[in-house]
Amino acid sequence: MVASEFPLPDVGEGLTEAEIVTWRVAPGDTITVNQVLVEIETAKSLVELPSPFAGTVQELLVDEGATVEVGTPIIRVSSAAGSIDLQAPVTDESAWVGPTDTNEHTPRATAAAGAAGAAGGVAAAASATPAPAPATPAEAAEAEDKPGAVLVGYGSAGGHATSRRRRPAPLPTPDGSAPTATEPSAARPAAPASVPAASASPVIAKPPIRKLAKDLGVQLETVPGTGLAGEITRDDVIRHAQQASVFRNIETPEWPTDREERIPVKGVRKAIAKAMVESAFTAPHVSVFSDVNATRTMEFVKRLKASPTFAGVRVSPLLVMAKAVIWAVRRNPTVNSSWTDKEIIVRHYVNLGIAAATPRGLIVPNIKDAEKLSLLELAQALEQMTLTARDGKTQPAEMSGGTITITNLGSFGMDTGTPILNPGEVGIVALGAIKQKPWVVDGEVRPAFVTTVGASFDHRVVDGDVASRFTADIAAVLEEPALLLD
């Protein structure tokens, strides 16, 4: 029997420490290749560390809640077959990713596949675990608005012996259609035990809509249907779930018995605080705002939802906003720069960041080379980003290298704000809530869907005229999406 110790690896981005959140194994357990050993929290993400070898757990060397430096031994494992050098760097990704993985083409797995050594192995194994997203694009679109993690730009764990079980996404059938997938009963919350007695008429909803409502914890009896003959549509359920998410604190809780609560500043919260202070007190911020008649954007979104091309893909005004930002960047490239004290680096590509509010705090994943994506591809990327953020599995590589950011304050009902720049960037755009308001057209007051676009810039790089033109360009697209055809 030979024992070896497993040191905490660097899971990417040169991180130096991490907190041990949850052990998934105990002394005496027999572990297999790719079995999740422990869940750790770094300054950027929550990561599951899988085992690259099989053996028996002898001892857990670090307690849950402890923060340890990279390289610190955290577990001792023995093997009767011979030495298992857990300290040796893993250079072959296949040693980390199990042969049954069917989700290797997800953004998480793609990002992880690019990492090298032990860090790349850990990231690949952690991200290659089948995501809890529905198997088909249609189901993925339906599940997007699940409460728990609101993508600020978008409306409101797997492995052996893990309590959060996930099913692999089934492969498409030969004709290209997506197969019907079934799901273990333990993977989703149980349906409501009772139906409100006030329900006076039967609920009209198709099976996929009923499944969506179940997944989102929405009682269909409380949802007003806007479809034909009062049928409840997917948008009805999603809208109801969004409202419940935004106003989830509508009930005022009792005061706690303790007079004070002390929350340790660590992990993501510590990283957020450090980044925001550095950004606010390093870059001289300047902000501009523009009210926009977004009626044609709302009409455009409605047409996209009805288009067979976008069937099963979540479409929202954010999609138009994202495309508008990319278009405006091309016309005003300075806003897509970075400042180094010695030079200004203007990027001729767009890694579009979308601020995401998750239970663990604010994160900003970004879509790499977004300028190369079609409208459909961009919609799919936004959807995948949402699911990844909601699952808490956004990897460090997905949050690095951003060039400009969007934050959707409108998802919380806010009209606008003065966002702080994401460190390393010189521009951030805020999209406010889109509401029906009076709007003057040719001297007449008419109802219109109105929103406010706000933007903050690093004044060392972006002058007032550039900031104004850039914001005006975004507003122009929201007022007339046909400009995207330019």
Coordinates of C-alpha atoms in Angstrom, one line a residue:
M1 CA 0.0 0.0 0.0
V2 CA 1.5 3.2 -1.2
A3 CA 0.2 6.6 -0.1
S4 CA 0.6 10.0 -1.8
E5 CA -0.7 13.5 -1.0
F6 CA -2.7 15.6 -3.4
P7 CA -1.6 19.3 -3.4
L8 CA -4.1 22.1 -4.2
P9 CA -3.5 22.9 -7.9
D10 CA -3.6 26.2 -9.6
V11 CA -6.9 25.9 -11.5
G12 CA -6.0 28.8 -13.8
E13 CA -5.3 32.5 -14.1
G14 CA -2.4 32.3 -11.6
L15 CA -4.6 32.0 -8.5
T16 CA -2.6 31.7 -5.3
E17 CA -5.1 30.4 -2.8
A18 CA -8.6 28.9 -2.5
E19 CA -11.1 28.0 0.2
I20 CA -12.1 24.4 0.8
V21 CA -15.9 24.6 0.5
T22 CA -17.2 21.0 0.6
W23 CA -15.4 17.6 0.8
R24 CA -17.2 15.1 -1.4
V25 CA -15.3 12.1 0.0
A26 CA -14.4 10.9 3.5
P27 CA -11.5 8.7 4.9
G28 CA -12.0 5.1 3.9
D29 CA -13.8 5.9 0.7
T30 CA -12.7 4.2 -2.5
I31 CA -12.4 6.7 -5.3
T32 CA -12.3 6.3 -9.0
V33 CA -10.8 8.3 -11.9
N34 CA -12.7 11.6 -12.4
Q35 CA -14.6 11.3 -9.1
V36 CA -15.0 14.7 -7.6
L37 CA -12.9 15.0 -4.4
V38 CA -13.7 18.5 -3.2
E39 CA -15.4 21.7 -4.1
I40 CA -13.2 24.8 -3.8
E41 CA -13.9 28.5 -4.1
T42 CA -11.3 30.8 -5.7
A43 CA -11.4 34.5 -6.0
K44 CA -13.2 34.0 -9.3
S45 CA -15.2 30.8 -9.4
L46 CA -16.5 27.7 -7.7
V47 CA -14.5 24.7 -9.0
E48 CA -14.9 20.9 -8.4
L49 CA -11.5 19.1 -8.3
P50 CA -11.7 15.5 -9.7
S51 CA -9.3 12.7 -9.0
P52 CA -7.0 11.7 -11.8
F53 CA -6.4 8.3 -10.1
A54 CA -8.2 5.6 -8.3
G55 CA -7.4 4.6 -4.7
T56 CA -8.6 4.8 -1.1
V57 CA -8.9 8.0 0.9
Q58 CA -6.6 7.8 3.9
E59 CA -7.0 11.3 5.4
L60 CA -8.4 14.8 4.6
L61 CA -5.6 17.2 5.4
V62 CA -7.6 20.4 5.4
D63 CA -10.9 21.2 7.0
E64 CA -13.9 22.7 5.3
G65 CA -13.9 26.5 5.4
A66 CA -10.1 26.8 5.5
T67 CA -8.2 28.9 3.0
V68 CA -5.0 27.3 1.8
E69 CA -2.3 28.3 -0.7
V70 CA -1.7 26.6 -4.0
G71 CA 0.6 23.6 -3.5
T72 CA -0.6 22.8 0.0
P73 CA -1.4 19.1 0.4
I74 CA -5.2 18.7 1.0
I75 CA -5.8 14.9 0.8
R76 CA -3.8 11.7 1.3
V77 CA -4.7 8.7 -1.0
S78 CA -3.4 5.2 -1.1
S79 CA -3.3 2.6 -3.8
A80 CA -2.5 -1.1 -3.6
A81 CA -1.5 -1.1 -7.2
G82 CA 1.5 1.0 -6.6
S83 CA 2.5 4.6 -6.2
I84 CA 0.1 7.2 -7.4
D85 CA 2.1 10.4 -7.7
L86 CA -0.7 13.0 -7.2
Q87 CA 1.9 15.8 -7.2
A88 CA 3.0 15.1 -10.7
P89 CA 1.6 17.6 -13.2
V90 CA -1.1 16.2 -15.5
T91 CA -0.3 17.1 -19.1
D92 CA -2.7 14.8 -20.8
E93 CA -6.3 16.1 -20.7
S94 CA -7.7 12.6 -21.2
A95 CA -6.4 11.6 -17.8
W96 CA -8.9 14.1 -16.3
V97 CA -11.8 13.7 -18.6
G98 CA -13.8 10.5 -18.4
P99 CA -14.5 8.5 -21.6
T100 CA -18.3 9.0 -21.1
D101 CA -18.2 12.8 -21.3
T102 CA -20.7 13.9 -23.9
N103 CA -20.5 17.6 -23.3
E104 CA -17.1 18.4 -24.6
H105 CA -18.2 21.2 -26.9
T106 CA -19.7 23.4 -24.3
P107 CA -18.0 26.8 -23.7
R108 CA -16.9 25.6 -20.3
A109 CA -15.2 22.5 -21.7
T110 CA -13.7 24.6 -24.6
A111 CA -12.2 27.1 -22.2
A112 CA -10.8 24.4 -20.0
A113 CA -9.3 22.5 -22.9
G114 CA -7.0 25.4 -23.6
A115 CA -5.3 25.3 -20.2
A116 CA -2.0 23.4 -19.7
G117 CA -0.6 21.1 -17.1
A118 CA -2.4 20.3 -13.9
A119 CA -4.4 23.6 -14.0
G120 CA -5.8 22.6 -17.4
G121 CA -6.6 19.1 -16.3
V122 CA -8.5 20.3 -13.3
A123 CA -10.4 23.0 -15.3
A124 CA -11.2 20.5 -18.0
A125 CA -12.5 17.9 -15.6
A126 CA -14.5 20.3 -13.6
S127 CA -16.1 21.9 -16.7
A128 CA -16.5 18.6 -18.7
T129 CA -19.1 17.4 -16.2
P130 CA -22.4 17.5 -18.0
A131 CA -24.1 20.7 -17.3
P132 CA -27.6 20.8 -15.8
A133 CA -28.9 22.5 -18.9
P134 CA -31.8 20.8 -20.8
A135 CA -30.7 18.4 -23.5
T136 CA -32.4 20.3 -26.4
P137 CA -32.1 24.0 -27.4
A138 CA -35.8 24.4 -26.7
E139 CA -35.5 23.1 -23.2
A140 CA -32.4 25.2 -22.6
A141 CA -34.4 28.3 -23.6
E142 CA -37.2 27.3 -21.3
A143 CA -35.0 26.6 -18.4
E144 CA -33.0 29.9 -18.7
D145 CA -35.0 32.0 -16.3
K146 CA -34.6 29.6 -13.3
P147 CA -34.4 31.7 -10.2
G148 CA -31.2 31.6 -8.2
A149 CA -28.7 33.4 -10.4
V150 CA -29.8 36.4 -12.5
L151 CA -27.6 37.3 -15.4
V152 CA -27.6 41.0 -15.1
G153 CA -27.5 41.2 -18.9
Y154 CA -30.3 38.7 -19.4
G155 CA -33.5 39.3 -17.4
S156 CA -33.7 38.3 -14.1
A157 CA -22.2 19.5 -9.9
G158 CA -21.5 16.5 -11.1
G159 CA -19.2 13.5 -10.8
H160 CA -19.3 10.3 -8.9
A161 CA -20.9 10.3 -5.5
T162 CA -22.0 13.9 -5.7
S163 CA -25.3 15.1 -4.3
R164 CA -25.9 17.4 -7.3
R165 CA -26.5 14.9 -10.0
R166 CA -26.5 15.8 -13.6
R167 CA -27.5 14.0 -16.7
P168 CA -25.4 14.1 -19.9
A169 CA -26.9 15.8 -22.9
P170 CA -28.1 13.2 -25.4
L171 CA -26.5 13.2 -28.8
P172 CA -28.6 14.4 -31.7
T173 CA -30.4 11.8 -33.9
P174 CA -29.1 11.1 -37.4
D175 CA -31.7 13.4 -38.9
G176 CA -30.5 16.3 -36.8
S177 CA -33.4 16.5 -34.5
A178 CA -33.0 16.5 -30.7
P179 CA -34.1 13.3 -28.9
T180 CA -36.6 13.4 -26.1
A181 CA -34.8 13.3 -22.8
T182 CA -36.0 12.0 -19.5
E183 CA -34.7 13.2 -16.2
P184 CA -34.3 11.5 -12.8
S185 CA -36.8 12.5 -10.3
A186 CA -34.1 13.6 -7.9
A187 CA -32.7 16.1 -10.4
R188 CA -35.6 18.5 -10.2
P189 CA -37.7 19.8 -7.3
A190 CA -41.0 18.1 -6.7
A191 CA -44.2 19.6 -8.0
P192 CA -46.3 21.7 -5.7
A193 CA -48.1 19.5 -3.2
S194 CA -51.4 21.3 -3.7
V195 CA -53.3 23.5 -6.1
P196 CA -54.8 26.8 -4.9
A197 CA -58.5 26.4 -4.2
A198 CA -59.2 29.6 -6.0
S199 CA -58.5 28.1 -9.4
A200 CA -61.9 28.4 -11.1
S201 CA -61.0 27.3 -14.6
P202 CA -58.7 24.5 -15.9
V203 CA -55.1 25.4 -16.8
I204 CA -54.4 25.3 -20.5
A205 CA -50.7 24.5 -21.0
K206 CA -48.7 22.1 -23.2
P207 CA -46.5 19.5 -21.5
P208 CA -43.2 21.4 -22.2
I209 CA -44.7 24.5 -20.5
R210 CA -45.8 22.5 -17.5
K211 CA -42.3 21.1 -17.2
L212 CA -40.8 24.6 -17.5
A213 CA -43.2 25.8 -14.7
K214 CA -42.2 22.9 -12.6
D215 CA -38.5 23.6 -13.1
L216 CA -38.9 27.2 -12.2
G217 CA -41.1 26.6 -9.2
V218 CA -44.1 28.4 -10.8
Q219 CA -47.6 27.4 -10.1
L220 CA -49.5 27.5 -13.4
E221 CA -52.7 28.3 -11.6
T222 CA -51.3 31.7 -10.7
V223 CA -50.1 32.6 -14.2
P224 CA -52.4 34.5 -16.5
G225 CA -52.3 33.0 -20.0
T226 CA -51.9 35.3 -23.0
G227 CA -52.2 32.6 -25.7
L228 CA -55.1 31.5 -27.8
A229 CA -58.2 30.7 -25.5
G230 CA -56.1 31.6 -22.5
E231 CA -53.3 29.1 -23.1
I232 CA -50.3 29.7 -20.9
T233 CA -47.2 30.3 -23.1
R234 CA -43.5 30.0 -22.4
D235 CA -43.2 33.8 -22.1
D236 CA -46.0 33.9 -19.6
V237 CA -44.2 31.4 -17.3
I238 CA -40.8 33.1 -17.8
R239 CA -42.3 36.5 -17.1
H240 CA -43.9 35.2 -13.9
A241 CA -40.7 33.6 -12.8
Q242 CA -38.7 36.8 -13.5
Q243 CA -41.1 38.9 -11.4
A244 CA -40.9 36.4 -8.6
S245 CA -37.1 36.5 -8.8
V246 CA -36.9 40.3 -8.8
F247 CA -39.4 40.7 -6.0
R248 CA -38.3 37.6 -4.1
N249 CA -37.9 39.7 -0.9
I250 CA -41.5 41.1 -1.1
E251 CA -42.2 39.6 2.3
T252 CA -40.5 41.5 5.1
P253 CA -38.8 39.1 7.4
E254 CA -38.6 39.4 11.2
W255 CA -35.6 41.1 12.7
P256 CA -33.0 38.4 13.7
T257 CA -32.4 37.9 17.4
D258 CA -28.7 38.8 17.0
R259 CA -28.1 42.5 16.9
E260 CA -25.3 42.1 14.4
E261 CA -24.2 39.7 11.7
R262 CA -20.5 39.4 10.6
I263 CA -19.8 38.0 7.2
P264 CA -16.2 37.1 6.4
V265 CA -14.8 39.0 3.4
K266 CA -13.3 36.2 1.2
G267 CA -13.5 34.5 -2.1
V268 CA -15.6 36.2 -4.8
R269 CA -16.7 39.0 -2.5
K270 CA -13.1 39.8 -1.6
A271 CA -12.1 39.8 -5.3
I272 CA -15.1 42.1 -6.2
A273 CA -14.2 44.6 -3.5
K274 CA -10.6 44.8 -4.5
A275 CA -11.4 45.1 -8.3
M276 CA -14.1 47.8 -7.7
V277 CA -11.8 49.9 -5.4
E278 CA -8.9 49.7 -7.9
S279 CA -11.2 50.6 -10.8
A280 CA -13.0 53.5 -9.1
F281 CA -9.9 55.1 -7.7
T282 CA -7.5 54.4 -10.6
A283 CA -9.6 55.2 -13.7
P284 CA -11.3 58.7 -13.8
H285 CA -14.8 57.7 -14.7
V286 CA -17.2 59.8 -16.9
S287 CA -20.8 58.8 -17.6
V288 CA -23.3 59.7 -20.3
F289 CA -27.0 58.8 -20.8
S290 CA -29.5 58.7 -23.6
D291 CA -33.2 58.1 -23.6
V292 CA -34.3 55.8 -26.4
N293 CA -37.5 54.9 -28.2
A294 CA -37.0 51.1 -28.3
T295 CA -40.4 50.3 -29.9
R296 CA -38.8 48.9 -33.0
T297 CA -36.4 46.8 -31.0
M298 CA -39.4 45.2 -29.1
E299 CA -41.1 44.5 -32.5
F300 CA -37.8 43.1 -33.8
V301 CA -37.5 40.8 -30.8
K302 CA -41.0 39.6 -31.3
R303 CA -40.3 38.7 -34.9
L304 CA -37.2 36.8 -34.0
K305 CA -39.1 34.8 -31.4
A306 CA -41.6 33.8 -34.1
S307 CA -38.9 33.0 -36.6
P308 CA -38.1 29.2 -37.2
T309 CA -34.4 30.1 -37.3
F310 CA -34.6 31.2 -33.6
A311 CA -36.9 28.3 -32.5
G312 CA -35.8 27.1 -29.1
V313 CA -33.4 30.0 -28.5
R314 CA -34.0 32.6 -25.8
V315 CA -34.3 36.0 -27.4
S316 CA -34.5 39.3 -25.5
P317 CA -33.7 42.9 -26.0
L318 CA -30.2 42.1 -24.6
L319 CA -29.5 40.4 -27.8
V320 CA -30.1 43.5 -29.8
M321 CA -28.2 45.5 -27.2
A322 CA -25.2 43.2 -27.5
K323 CA -25.2 43.4 -31.3
A324 CA -25.5 47.2 -31.0
V325 CA -22.5 47.5 -28.8
I326 CA -20.4 45.4 -31.1
W327 CA -21.5 47.6 -34.1
A328 CA -20.8 50.8 -32.1
V329 CA -17.3 49.5 -31.1
R330 CA -16.4 49.1 -34.8
R331 CA -17.4 52.7 -35.4
N332 CA -15.6 53.9 -32.2
P333 CA -12.7 51.5 -31.5
T334 CA -11.2 53.6 -28.8
V335 CA -13.9 52.5 -26.3
N336 CA -12.5 48.9 -26.8
S337 CA -9.1 49.7 -25.4
S338 CA -7.0 49.2 -22.3
W339 CA -4.6 51.6 -20.5
T340 CA -1.1 50.6 -19.4
D341 CA 0.4 54.0 -18.3
K342 CA 2.9 53.7 -21.2
E343 CA 0.5 53.0 -24.0
I344 CA -3.1 52.6 -25.1
I345 CA -3.9 49.2 -26.5
V346 CA -6.8 49.3 -29.0
R347 CA -8.3 45.9 -29.5
H348 CA -9.7 45.0 -32.9
Y349 CA -11.8 42.2 -31.5
V350 CA -14.6 42.2 -29.0
N351 CA -14.6 39.9 -25.9
L352 CA -18.1 41.0 -24.8
G353 CA -18.6 40.8 -21.0
I354 CA -22.0 40.4 -19.5
A355 CA -22.2 41.3 -15.8
A356 CA -23.9 38.5 -13.9
A357 CA -25.4 38.6 -10.4
T358 CA -25.1 35.2 -8.9
P359 CA -25.7 33.9 -5.3
R360 CA -21.9 34.0 -4.9
G361 CA -21.6 37.6 -6.0
L362 CA -21.0 39.6 -9.2
I363 CA -19.0 38.0 -12.0
V364 CA -18.4 39.2 -15.5
P365 CA -18.0 36.3 -18.0
N366 CA -17.3 37.3 -21.6
I367 CA -18.1 36.0 -25.1
K368 CA -14.8 35.6 -26.9
D369 CA -14.6 37.2 -30.4
A370 CA -18.2 38.2 -30.3
E371 CA -17.8 40.3 -33.4
K372 CA -17.5 37.2 -35.5
L373 CA -20.8 35.7 -34.4
S374 CA -24.1 35.9 -36.3
L375 CA -27.2 37.1 -34.5
L376 CA -28.2 33.5 -33.9
E377 CA -24.8 32.5 -32.7
L378 CA -24.7 35.4 -30.3
A379 CA -28.1 34.5 -28.9
Q380 CA -26.9 30.9 -28.3
A381 CA -23.7 32.2 -26.6
L382 CA -25.7 34.5 -24.3
E383 CA -28.0 31.6 -23.4
Q384 CA -25.1 29.2 -22.6
M385 CA -23.4 32.0 -20.6
T386 CA -26.6 32.3 -18.6
L387 CA -26.9 28.6 -17.8
T388 CA -23.2 28.4 -16.9
A389 CA -23.4 31.4 -14.5
R390 CA -26.6 30.2 -12.9
D391 CA -25.0 26.8 -12.2
G392 CA -22.0 28.5 -10.5
K393 CA -19.6 26.9 -12.9
T394 CA -18.2 29.8 -14.8
Q395 CA -14.5 29.2 -15.1
P396 CA -11.7 31.7 -14.7
A397 CA -10.8 31.6 -18.4
E398 CA -14.4 32.6 -19.2
M399 CA -14.0 35.8 -17.1
S400 CA -10.5 36.8 -18.3
G401 CA -9.6 38.9 -21.4
G402 CA -12.8 41.0 -21.6
T403 CA -12.7 44.1 -23.7
I404 CA -16.0 45.9 -22.9
T405 CA -19.0 45.1 -20.7
I406 CA -22.8 45.3 -20.7
T407 CA -24.8 45.4 -17.4
N408 CA -28.6 45.2 -17.6
L409 CA -30.0 47.1 -14.7
G410 CA -33.4 46.8 -16.4
S411 CA -33.6 43.2 -15.3
F412 CA -34.1 44.6 -11.8
G413 CA -36.6 47.3 -12.9
M414 CA -34.0 50.1 -12.8
D415 CA -34.1 52.9 -15.3
T416 CA -30.3 53.5 -15.4
G417 CA -27.2 53.8 -13.3
T418 CA -23.5 54.8 -13.3
P419 CA -21.6 51.5 -13.6
I420 CA -18.0 51.1 -12.5
L421 CA -15.6 49.9 -15.2
N422 CA -14.5 46.3 -15.2
P423 CA -10.7 46.4 -14.4
G424 CA -8.7 46.4 -17.6
E425 CA -11.4 47.9 -19.7
V426 CA -12.3 51.5 -20.6
G427 CA -16.0 51.2 -21.3
I428 CA -19.1 49.7 -19.8
V429 CA -22.7 50.1 -21.0
A430 CA -25.9 49.9 -18.9
L431 CA -29.3 49.0 -20.3
G432 CA -32.2 50.3 -18.3
A433 CA -35.7 48.8 -18.0
I434 CA -37.9 49.0 -21.2
K435 CA -41.2 50.5 -20.2
Q436 CA -44.2 52.0 -22.1
K437 CA -44.2 55.7 -21.7
P438 CA -45.5 58.8 -23.6
W439 CA -43.1 59.8 -26.4
V440 CA -43.4 62.8 -28.6
V441 CA -43.3 62.0 -32.4
D442 CA -43.8 64.9 -34.9
G443 CA -45.4 67.0 -32.2
E444 CA -47.8 64.3 -31.1
V445 CA -47.6 62.3 -27.9
R446 CA -47.8 58.6 -28.6
P447 CA -47.2 55.5 -26.5
A448 CA -43.7 54.0 -27.0
F449 CA -41.4 51.5 -25.4
V450 CA -38.7 53.7 -23.8
T451 CA -35.4 52.8 -22.2
T452 CA -32.3 54.6 -21.1
V453 CA -28.8 53.7 -22.2
G454 CA -26.1 54.7 -19.8
A455 CA -22.3 54.3 -20.2
S456 CA -19.2 54.9 -18.2
F457 CA -15.7 55.4 -19.6
D458 CA -12.1 55.8 -18.6
H459 CA -11.5 59.5 -19.3
R460 CA -7.8 58.9 -19.7
V461 CA -8.6 57.1 -22.9
V462 CA -12.1 58.1 -24.0
D463 CA -12.8 61.7 -24.7
G464 CA -16.3 63.2 -24.4
D465 CA -17.0 63.3 -28.1
V466 CA -16.1 59.6 -28.5
A467 CA -18.2 58.6 -25.5
S468 CA -21.1 60.6 -26.9
R469 CA -20.9 59.2 -30.4
F470 CA -20.5 55.6 -29.1
T471 CA -23.6 55.9 -26.9
A472 CA -25.5 57.6 -29.7
D473 CA -24.7 54.7 -32.0
I474 CA -26.1 52.2 -29.5
A475 CA -29.2 54.3 -29.1
A476 CA -29.6 54.5 -32.9
V477 CA -29.6 50.7 -33.3
L478 CA -32.1 50.3 -30.4
E479 CA -34.3 52.8 -32.2
E480 CA -33.8 51.2 -35.6
P481 CA -32.4 47.6 -35.5
A482 CA -32.3 47.6 -39.3
L483 CA -29.0 49.4 -39.0
L484 CA -27.5 46.1 -38.0
L485 CA -27.8 45.1 -41.6
D486 CA -25.2 47.7 -42.5

